[in-house]
Tab-separated table of C-alpha atoms in Angstrom:
chain	number	residue	atom	x	y	z
A	1	MET	CA	-9.448	-4.157	13.682
A	2	THR	CA	-10.698	-7.756	13.161
A	3	ASP	CA	-15.082	-6.930	13.478
A	4	ASP	CA	-16.992	-5.679	11.050
A	5	ARG	CA	-17.267	-1.817	11.480
A	6	THR	CA	-15.882	-0.087	8.123
A	7	MET	CA	-12.987	2.115	9.161
A	8	MET	CA	-12.817	5.808	7.930
A	9	TYR	CA	-9.123	6.922	6.641
A	10	LEU	CA	-8.253	10.766	7.716
A	11	PRO	CA	-5.059	12.040	6.493
A	12	PRO	CA	-1.855	12.252	9.207
A	13	ASP	CA	-2.669	15.652	9.495
A	14	LYS	CA	-6.250	15.234	11.003
A	15	TRP	CA	-5.961	12.068	12.601
A	16	SER	CA	-5.152	11.556	16.484
A	17	PRO	CA	-5.227	8.278	18.413
A	18	ARG	CA	-7.885	9.638	20.542
A	19	PHE	CA	-10.441	9.183	17.536
A	20	GLY	CA	-10.687	5.533	18.137
A	21	GLU	CA	-9.797	2.009	16.011
A	22	GLN	CA	-12.570	3.281	13.437
A	23	PHE	CA	-10.611	5.905	12.159
A	24	TYR	CA	-7.244	5.415	10.585
A	25	THR	CA	-4.143	6.919	8.839
A	26	VAL	CA	-1.346	5.577	6.617
A	27	HIS	CA	2.099	7.254	6.354
A	28	MET	CA	5.343	5.077	3.959
A	29	GLY	CA	7.946	3.160	6.188
A	30	LYS	CA	11.031	1.784	4.459
A	31	PHE	CA	11.601	0.052	1.922
A	32	LEU	CA	13.233	-3.631	2.054
A	33	ASN	CA	15.121	-5.321	-0.777
A	34	CYS	CA	14.723	-9.035	-0.147
A	35	GLU	CA	14.102	-12.587	-1.713
A	36	THR	CA	11.190	-13.215	0.161
A	37	LEU	CA	7.854	-11.897	1.054
A	38	PRO	CA	8.567	-9.800	4.371
A	39	THR	CA	4.711	-11.168	5.035
A	40	THR	CA	2.538	-13.590	4.162
A	41	ASP	CA	-1.220	-12.134	4.015
A	42	SER	CA	-3.512	-12.421	1.499
A	43	PHE	CA	-4.140	-9.299	-0.384
A	44	ALA	CA	-0.060	-9.721	-1.346
A	45	SER	CA	-0.384	-13.473	-2.197
A	46	ASP	CA	-3.216	-13.233	-4.078
A	47	THR	CA	-2.652	-10.508	-6.318
A	48	CYS	CA	0.738	-11.450	-7.078
A	49	SER	CA	0.949	-16.103	-7.470
A	50	CYS	CA	5.077	-15.195	-9.095
A	51	LEU	CA	5.072	-13.730	-5.078
A	52	SER	CA	3.834	-17.484	-3.390
A	53	PRO	CA	5.356	-16.996	0.259
A	54	GLY	CA	8.703	-19.175	0.418
A	55	ARG	CA	9.738	-18.272	-2.965
A	56	ARG	CA	13.112	-16.524	-3.745
A	57	ARG	CA	12.604	-13.348	-5.672
A	58	PRO	CA	14.839	-10.259	-5.301
A	59	ALA	CA	12.057	-7.390	-4.871
A	60	VAL	CA	11.893	-4.429	-3.696
A	61	TYR	CA	9.011	-4.164	-1.004
A	62	TYR	CA	7.543	-1.008	0.470
A	63	GLU	CA	5.919	-0.476	3.976
A	64	ILE	CA	2.697	0.812	4.700
A	65	VAL	CA	2.205	1.716	8.403
A	66	ILE	CA	-1.561	1.912	9.195
A	67	GLN	CA	-2.592	3.486	12.730
A	68	PHE	CA	-5.240	3.166	14.224
A	69	GLY	CA	-6.358	4.215	17.645
A	70	ASN	CA	-3.117	3.863	19.963
A	71	SER	CA	-1.960	0.487	17.403
A	72	SER	CA	-0.286	0.276	14.477
A	73	ARG	CA	0.585	-1.968	11.826
A	74	SER	CA	3.082	-2.419	8.482
A	75	VAL	CA	2.156	-4.457	5.645
A	76	TYR	CA	4.660	-4.918	2.291
A	77	ARG	CA	3.815	-4.370	-0.881
A	78	ARG	CA	5.464	-3.905	-3.914
A	79	TYR	CA	5.080	-1.743	-6.843
A	80	SER	CA	3.035	-4.260	-8.707
A	81	HIS	CA	0.764	-4.395	-5.853
A	82	PHE	CA	0.266	-0.860	-6.320
A	83	HIS	CA	-0.062	-1.268	-9.830
A	84	TYR	CA	-2.557	-4.231	-9.534
A	85	LEU	CA	-4.955	-1.684	-7.173
A	86	GLN	CA	-4.435	0.939	-9.371
A	87	LYS	CA	-5.490	-0.973	-12.444
A	88	LYS	CA	-8.499	-2.151	-10.753
A	89	LEU	CA	-9.757	0.952	-9.479
A	90	VAL	CA	-9.297	2.585	-12.627
A	91	GLN	CA	-11.986	0.537	-14.211
A	92	THR	CA	-14.281	1.444	-11.687
A	93	GLY	CA	-14.029	4.989	-13.293
A	94	ARG	CA	-11.438	6.620	-10.546
A	95	LEU	CA	-9.264	8.078	-13.805
A	96	GLY	CA	-7.151	10.569	-11.986
A	97	LEU	CA	-5.366	8.055	-10.060
A	98	VAL	CA	-1.670	8.072	-11.072
A	99	LEU	CA	1.238	5.915	-10.757
A	100	PRO	CA	4.514	6.327	-11.102
A	101	PRO	CA	6.278	4.842	-14.271
A	102	LYS	CA	7.215	0.879	-14.307
A	103	THR	CA	11.012	0.412	-14.232
A	104	TRP	CA	12.298	-1.988	-16.767
A	105	LEU	CA	15.034	-5.163	-16.049
A	106	PHE	CA	18.152	-3.275	-16.256
A	107	HIS	CA	17.268	-0.559	-14.429
A	108	GLU	CA	19.332	0.300	-10.755
A	109	ASP	CA	17.770	0.755	-8.287
A	110	THR	CA	19.706	3.326	-6.125
A	111	ASP	CA	18.876	4.483	-2.381
A	112	GLU	CA	17.692	8.105	-4.180
A	113	PHE	CA	15.714	6.807	-6.679
A	114	LEU	CA	14.084	3.707	-4.191
A	115	ASN	CA	13.301	6.680	-1.617
A	116	GLY	CA	11.623	9.039	-4.416
A	117	ARG	CA	9.548	6.019	-5.755
A	118	LEU	CA	8.356	5.876	-1.721
A	119	GLY	CA	7.071	9.347	-2.194
A	120	GLU	CA	5.571	8.683	-5.229
A	121	LEU	CA	3.526	5.743	-3.993
A	122	TYR	CA	2.443	7.396	-1.088
A	123	SER	CA	1.264	10.334	-3.384
A	124	PHE	CA	-0.667	8.156	-5.063
A	125	LEU	CA	-2.423	5.684	-1.908
A	126	LYS	CA	-3.066	9.151	0.021
A	127	LYS	CA	-5.268	10.624	-3.531
A	128	ALA	CA	-6.663	7.377	-3.486
A	129	LEU	CA	-7.621	7.904	0.047
A	130	VAL	CA	-9.474	10.743	0.341
A	131	LEU	CA	-11.901	10.274	-2.741
A	132	ARG	CA	-14.850	8.799	-0.447
A	133	GLU	CA	-15.296	5.503	-3.004
A	134	CYS	CA	-11.975	4.322	-2.199
A	135	SER	CA	-11.493	4.971	1.105
A	136	GLY	CA	-14.146	2.424	2.087
A	137	ASN	CA	-13.165	0.186	-0.900
A	138	ALA	CA	-13.004	-3.550	-0.221
A	139	LEU	CA	-10.391	-3.862	-2.263
A	140	VAL	CA	-8.326	-0.923	-0.618
A	141	GLU	CA	-8.927	-1.912	2.783
A	142	ARG	CA	-7.892	-5.906	1.428
A	143	PHE	CA	-4.415	-4.009	-0.117
A	144	LEU	CA	-4.081	-1.789	3.547
A	145	GLY	CA	-4.521	-5.040	5.385
A	146	LEU	CA	-7.636	-3.272	7.414
A	147	GLY	CA	-9.589	-6.593	8.933
A	148	GLU	CA	-6.824	-9.303	8.899
């Protein structure tokens, strides 16, 4: 996954490992409540300066599983990462991409709520990735950790 070939998204029902590593699909894994970044990839640390690796800050991270060829990897994103991506994509004219609303400071993050949020974020991601302009977009590729 580290070469310069453009990777192409396929929806999960159209993707197969036999297509090779230039094709990928995504699905959501689990959510994690934790105080430090689960990983230290460049997108997570560049888009949210308050989330520098090792800094203690309770947060919910959503696992995105990327499958390509016979391999898979996971990246972990906060809602704020999805919000950053959505804001940048809307600025470039992709107005149909809507995220679920933000929650506020005193909102209780129950498992039921977080599982629902996980599904809503997955819906947003699938809608973005089927847009030809988004699936090859450099920011989207960084968000997914493609090429890292």
